[in-house]
PDB file of C-alpha atoms in Angstrom:
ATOM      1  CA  UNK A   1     109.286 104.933 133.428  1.00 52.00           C
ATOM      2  CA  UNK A   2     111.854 102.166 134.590  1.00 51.00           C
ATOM      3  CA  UNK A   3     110.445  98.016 134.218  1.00 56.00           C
ATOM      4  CA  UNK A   4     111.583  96.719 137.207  1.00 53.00           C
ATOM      5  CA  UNK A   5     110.365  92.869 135.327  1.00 60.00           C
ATOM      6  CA  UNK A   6     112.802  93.450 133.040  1.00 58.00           C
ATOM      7  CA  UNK A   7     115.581  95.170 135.246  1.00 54.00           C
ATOM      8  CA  UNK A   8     115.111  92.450 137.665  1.00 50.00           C
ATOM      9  CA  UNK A   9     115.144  89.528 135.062  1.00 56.00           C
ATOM     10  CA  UNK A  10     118.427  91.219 133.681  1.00 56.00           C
ATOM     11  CA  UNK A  11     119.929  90.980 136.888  1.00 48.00           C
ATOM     12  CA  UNK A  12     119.475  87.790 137.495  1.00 50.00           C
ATOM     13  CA  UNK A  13     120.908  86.638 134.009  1.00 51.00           C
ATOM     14  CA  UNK A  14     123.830  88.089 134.958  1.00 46.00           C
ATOM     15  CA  UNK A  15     124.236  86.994 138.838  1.00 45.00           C
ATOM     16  CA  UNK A  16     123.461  83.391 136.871  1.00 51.00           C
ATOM     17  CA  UNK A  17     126.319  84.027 134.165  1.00 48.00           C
ATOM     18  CA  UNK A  18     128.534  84.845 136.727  1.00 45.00           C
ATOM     19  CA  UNK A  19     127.934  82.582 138.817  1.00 44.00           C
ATOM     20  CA  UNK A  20     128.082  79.546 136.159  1.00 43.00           C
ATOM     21  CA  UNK A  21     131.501  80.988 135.679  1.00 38.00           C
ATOM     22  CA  UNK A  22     132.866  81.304 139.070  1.00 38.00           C
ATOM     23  CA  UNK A  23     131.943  77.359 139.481  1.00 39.00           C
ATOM     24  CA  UNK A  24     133.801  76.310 135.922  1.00 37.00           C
ATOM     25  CA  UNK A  25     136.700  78.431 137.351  1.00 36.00           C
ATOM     26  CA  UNK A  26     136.765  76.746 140.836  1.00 38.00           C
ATOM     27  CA  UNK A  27     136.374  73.492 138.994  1.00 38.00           C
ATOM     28  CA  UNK A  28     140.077  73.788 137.065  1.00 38.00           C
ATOM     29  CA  UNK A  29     142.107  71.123 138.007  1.00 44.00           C
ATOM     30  CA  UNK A  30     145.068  71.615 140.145  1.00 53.00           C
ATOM     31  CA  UNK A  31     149.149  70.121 138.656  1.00 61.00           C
ATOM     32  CA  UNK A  32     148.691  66.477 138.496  1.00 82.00           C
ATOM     33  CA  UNK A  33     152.484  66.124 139.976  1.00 88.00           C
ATOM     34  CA  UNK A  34     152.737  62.476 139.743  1.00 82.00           C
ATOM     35  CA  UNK A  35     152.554  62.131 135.932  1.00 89.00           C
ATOM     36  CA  UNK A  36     154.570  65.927 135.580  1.00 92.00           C
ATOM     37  CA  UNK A  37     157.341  65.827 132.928  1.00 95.00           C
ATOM     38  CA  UNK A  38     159.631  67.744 135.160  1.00 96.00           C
ATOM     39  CA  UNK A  39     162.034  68.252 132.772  1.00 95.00           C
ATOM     40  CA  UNK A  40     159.873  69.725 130.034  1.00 95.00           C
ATOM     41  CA  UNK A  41     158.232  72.206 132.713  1.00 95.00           C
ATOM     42  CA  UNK A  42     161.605  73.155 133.858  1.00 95.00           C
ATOM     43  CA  UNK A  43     162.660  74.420 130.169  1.00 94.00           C
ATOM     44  CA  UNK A  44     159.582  76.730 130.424  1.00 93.00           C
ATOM     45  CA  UNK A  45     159.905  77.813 133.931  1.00 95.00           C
ATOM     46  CA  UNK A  46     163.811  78.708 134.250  1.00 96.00           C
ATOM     47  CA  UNK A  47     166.188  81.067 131.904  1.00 92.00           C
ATOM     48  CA  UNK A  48     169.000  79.831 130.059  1.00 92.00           C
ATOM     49  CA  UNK A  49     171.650  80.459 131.775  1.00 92.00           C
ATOM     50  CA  UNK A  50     175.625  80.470 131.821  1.00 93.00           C
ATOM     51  CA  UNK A  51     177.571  79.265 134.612  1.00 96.00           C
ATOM     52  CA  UNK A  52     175.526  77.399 136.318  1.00 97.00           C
ATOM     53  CA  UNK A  53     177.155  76.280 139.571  1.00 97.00           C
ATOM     54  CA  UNK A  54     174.299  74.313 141.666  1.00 98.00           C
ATOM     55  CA  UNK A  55     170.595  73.415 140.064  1.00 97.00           C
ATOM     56  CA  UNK A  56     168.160  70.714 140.740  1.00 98.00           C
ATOM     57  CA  UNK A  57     164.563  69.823 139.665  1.00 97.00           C
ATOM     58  CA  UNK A  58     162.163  67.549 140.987  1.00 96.00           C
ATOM     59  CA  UNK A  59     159.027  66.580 142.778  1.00 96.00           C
ATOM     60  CA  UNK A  60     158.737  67.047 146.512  1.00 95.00           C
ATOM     61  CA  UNK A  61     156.405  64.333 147.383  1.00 93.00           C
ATOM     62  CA  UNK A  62     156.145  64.616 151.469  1.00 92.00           C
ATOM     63  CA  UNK A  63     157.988  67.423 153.883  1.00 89.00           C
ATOM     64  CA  UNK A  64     161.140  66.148 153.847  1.00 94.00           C
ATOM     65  CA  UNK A  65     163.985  68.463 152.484  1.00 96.00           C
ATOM     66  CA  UNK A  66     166.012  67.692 149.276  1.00 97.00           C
ATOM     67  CA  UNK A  67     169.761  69.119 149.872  1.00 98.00           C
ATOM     68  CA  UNK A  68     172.102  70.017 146.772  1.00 98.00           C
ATOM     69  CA  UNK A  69     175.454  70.571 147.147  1.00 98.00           C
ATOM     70  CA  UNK A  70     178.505  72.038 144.847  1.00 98.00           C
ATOM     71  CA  UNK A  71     182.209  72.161 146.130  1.00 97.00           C
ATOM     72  CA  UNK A  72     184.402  74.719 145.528  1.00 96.00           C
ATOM     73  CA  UNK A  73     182.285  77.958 144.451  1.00 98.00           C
ATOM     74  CA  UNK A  74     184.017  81.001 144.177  1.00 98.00           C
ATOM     75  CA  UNK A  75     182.930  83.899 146.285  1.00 98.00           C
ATOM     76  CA  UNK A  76     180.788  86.312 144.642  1.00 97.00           C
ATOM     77  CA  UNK A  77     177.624  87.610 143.637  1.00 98.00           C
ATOM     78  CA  UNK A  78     174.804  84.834 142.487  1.00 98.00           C
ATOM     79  CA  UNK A  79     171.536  84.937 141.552  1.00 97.00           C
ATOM     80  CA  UNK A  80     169.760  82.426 142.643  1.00 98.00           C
ATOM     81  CA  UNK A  81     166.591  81.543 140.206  1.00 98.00           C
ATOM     82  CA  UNK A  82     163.211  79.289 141.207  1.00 98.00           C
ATOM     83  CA  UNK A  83     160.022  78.417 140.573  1.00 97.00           C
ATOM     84  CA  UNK A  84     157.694  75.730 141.575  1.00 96.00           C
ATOM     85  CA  UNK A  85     153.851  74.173 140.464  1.00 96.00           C
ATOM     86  CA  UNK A  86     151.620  72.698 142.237  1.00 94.00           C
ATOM     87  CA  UNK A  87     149.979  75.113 144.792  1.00 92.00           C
ATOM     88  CA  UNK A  88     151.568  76.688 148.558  1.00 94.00           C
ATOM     89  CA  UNK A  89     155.310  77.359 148.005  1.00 96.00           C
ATOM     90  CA  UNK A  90     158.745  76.187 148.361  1.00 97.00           C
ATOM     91  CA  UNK A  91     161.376  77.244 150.297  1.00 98.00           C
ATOM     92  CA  UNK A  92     165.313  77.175 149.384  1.00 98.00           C
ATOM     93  CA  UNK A  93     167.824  77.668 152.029  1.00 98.00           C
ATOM     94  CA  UNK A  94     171.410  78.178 150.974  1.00 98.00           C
ATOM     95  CA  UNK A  95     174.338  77.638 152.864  1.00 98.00           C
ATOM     96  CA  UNK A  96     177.946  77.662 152.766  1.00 97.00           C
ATOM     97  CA  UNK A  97     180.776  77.414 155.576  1.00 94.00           C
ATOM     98  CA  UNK A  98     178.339  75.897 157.912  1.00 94.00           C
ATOM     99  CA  UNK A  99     176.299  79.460 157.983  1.00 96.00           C
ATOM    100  CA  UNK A 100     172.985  80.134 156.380  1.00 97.00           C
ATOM    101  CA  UNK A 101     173.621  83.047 153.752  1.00 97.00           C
ATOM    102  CA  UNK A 102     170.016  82.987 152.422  1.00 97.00           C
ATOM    103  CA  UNK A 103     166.162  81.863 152.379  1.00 97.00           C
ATOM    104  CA  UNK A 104     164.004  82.326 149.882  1.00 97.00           C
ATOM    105  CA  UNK A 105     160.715  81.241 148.557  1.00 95.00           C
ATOM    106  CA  UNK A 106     158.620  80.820 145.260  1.00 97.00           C
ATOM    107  CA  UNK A 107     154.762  80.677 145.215  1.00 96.00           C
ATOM    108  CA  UNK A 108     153.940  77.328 143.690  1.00 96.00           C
ATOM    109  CA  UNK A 109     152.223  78.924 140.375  1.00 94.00           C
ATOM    110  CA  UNK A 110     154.532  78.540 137.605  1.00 87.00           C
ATOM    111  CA  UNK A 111     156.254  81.897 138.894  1.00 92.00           C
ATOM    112  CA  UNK A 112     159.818  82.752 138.784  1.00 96.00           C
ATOM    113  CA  UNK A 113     161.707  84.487 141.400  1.00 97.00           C
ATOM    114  CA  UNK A 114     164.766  85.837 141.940  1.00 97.00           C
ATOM    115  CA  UNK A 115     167.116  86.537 144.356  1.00 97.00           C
ATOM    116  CA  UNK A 116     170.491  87.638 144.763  1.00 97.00           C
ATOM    117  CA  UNK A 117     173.192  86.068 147.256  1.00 97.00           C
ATOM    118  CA  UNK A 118     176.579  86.836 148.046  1.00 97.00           C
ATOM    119  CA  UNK A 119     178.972  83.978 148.058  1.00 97.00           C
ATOM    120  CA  UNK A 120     181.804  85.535 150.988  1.00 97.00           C
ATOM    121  CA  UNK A 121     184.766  82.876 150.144  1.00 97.00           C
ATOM    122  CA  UNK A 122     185.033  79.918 147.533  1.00 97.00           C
ATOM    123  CA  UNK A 123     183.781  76.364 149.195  1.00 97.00           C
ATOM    124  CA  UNK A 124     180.702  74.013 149.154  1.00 98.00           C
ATOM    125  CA  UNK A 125     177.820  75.815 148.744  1.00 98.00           C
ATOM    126  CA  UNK A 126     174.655  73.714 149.961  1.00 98.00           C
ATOM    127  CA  UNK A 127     171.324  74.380 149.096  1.00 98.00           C
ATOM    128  CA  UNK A 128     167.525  72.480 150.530  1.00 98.00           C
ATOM    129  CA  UNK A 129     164.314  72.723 149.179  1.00 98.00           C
ATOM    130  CA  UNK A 130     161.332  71.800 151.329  1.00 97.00           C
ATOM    131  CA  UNK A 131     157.868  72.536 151.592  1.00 96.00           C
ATOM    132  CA  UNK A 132     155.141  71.954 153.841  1.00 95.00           C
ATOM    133  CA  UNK A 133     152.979  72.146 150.656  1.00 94.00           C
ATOM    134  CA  UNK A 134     154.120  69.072 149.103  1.00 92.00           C
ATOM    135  CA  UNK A 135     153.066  67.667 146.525  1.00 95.00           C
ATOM    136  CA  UNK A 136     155.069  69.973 143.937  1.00 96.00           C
ATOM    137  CA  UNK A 137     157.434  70.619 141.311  1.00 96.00           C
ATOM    138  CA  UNK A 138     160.282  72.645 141.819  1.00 97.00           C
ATOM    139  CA  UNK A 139     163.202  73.915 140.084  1.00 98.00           C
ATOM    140  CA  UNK A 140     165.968  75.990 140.805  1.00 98.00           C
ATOM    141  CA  UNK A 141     169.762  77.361 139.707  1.00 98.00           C
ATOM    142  CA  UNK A 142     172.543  79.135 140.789  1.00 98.00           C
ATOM    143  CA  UNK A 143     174.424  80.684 138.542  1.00 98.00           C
ATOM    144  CA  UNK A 144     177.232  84.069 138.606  1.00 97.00           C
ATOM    145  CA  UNK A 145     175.019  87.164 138.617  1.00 96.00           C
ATOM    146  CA  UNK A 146     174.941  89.139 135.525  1.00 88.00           C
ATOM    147  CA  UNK A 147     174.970  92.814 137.020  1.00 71.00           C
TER     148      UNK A 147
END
């Protein structure tokens, strides 16, 4: 025969377990950005890479954009690596000729992403970060793709 007592009383030790640990994990806290070392998270959160054409690193403190440039990039195939910290996202719009050739975003969780862009003829290639998530870290480069 079943004892609902101790069926029931098992029950509830776990519903409290769980619960206790659903509050320690809501309680994390989130990237303190104003004391980040944003040059020691950017050695963990980007590749080494070769080439390197455009990069930049920083915190994004309100919603205005931070714009990059590099002059004379040859035209080709890039990849164009980021990641960001902090919570939301940022979002990296490269441009080149006066056209917008690309927009891309990384979730704001220590993530790297990836994306390819083609480069059609050698000039200034230009390149804002923004967020309407801000305060963050962030952390990107643009360097010849591999394959």
């Amino acid at each position: 025969m079943l004892n609902f007592s101790s069926t029931v009383r098992r029950a509830g030790m776990v519903l409290t377990a769980a619960g206790f640990l659903l509050a320690a994990t809501a309680c994390q806290q989130p990237v303190d950005i104003s004391r980040a070392d944003v040059s020691a998270w950017k050695k963990d959160a980007l590749p080494a890479a070769s080439g390197i054409v455009l990069e930049d690193s920083g915190k994004i403190l309100d919603r205005d954009p931070i714009v990059k440039d590099a002059q004379n990039v040859a035209a080709g195939q890039y990849t164009l690596t980021m990641a960001c910290d902090g919570g939301g996202k940022a979002f990296f719009a490269v441009s080149t000729g006066g056209q917008q050739i690309a927009d891309a975003g990384a979730a704001c969780n220590g993530s790297r992403e990836t994306v390819k862009i083609k480069i059609p003829a050698a000039g200034a290639v230009i390149i804002s970060t923004s967020s309407v998530d801000a305060p963050l870290i962030y952390a990107y480069q643009l360097a010849p793709a591999t394959s």
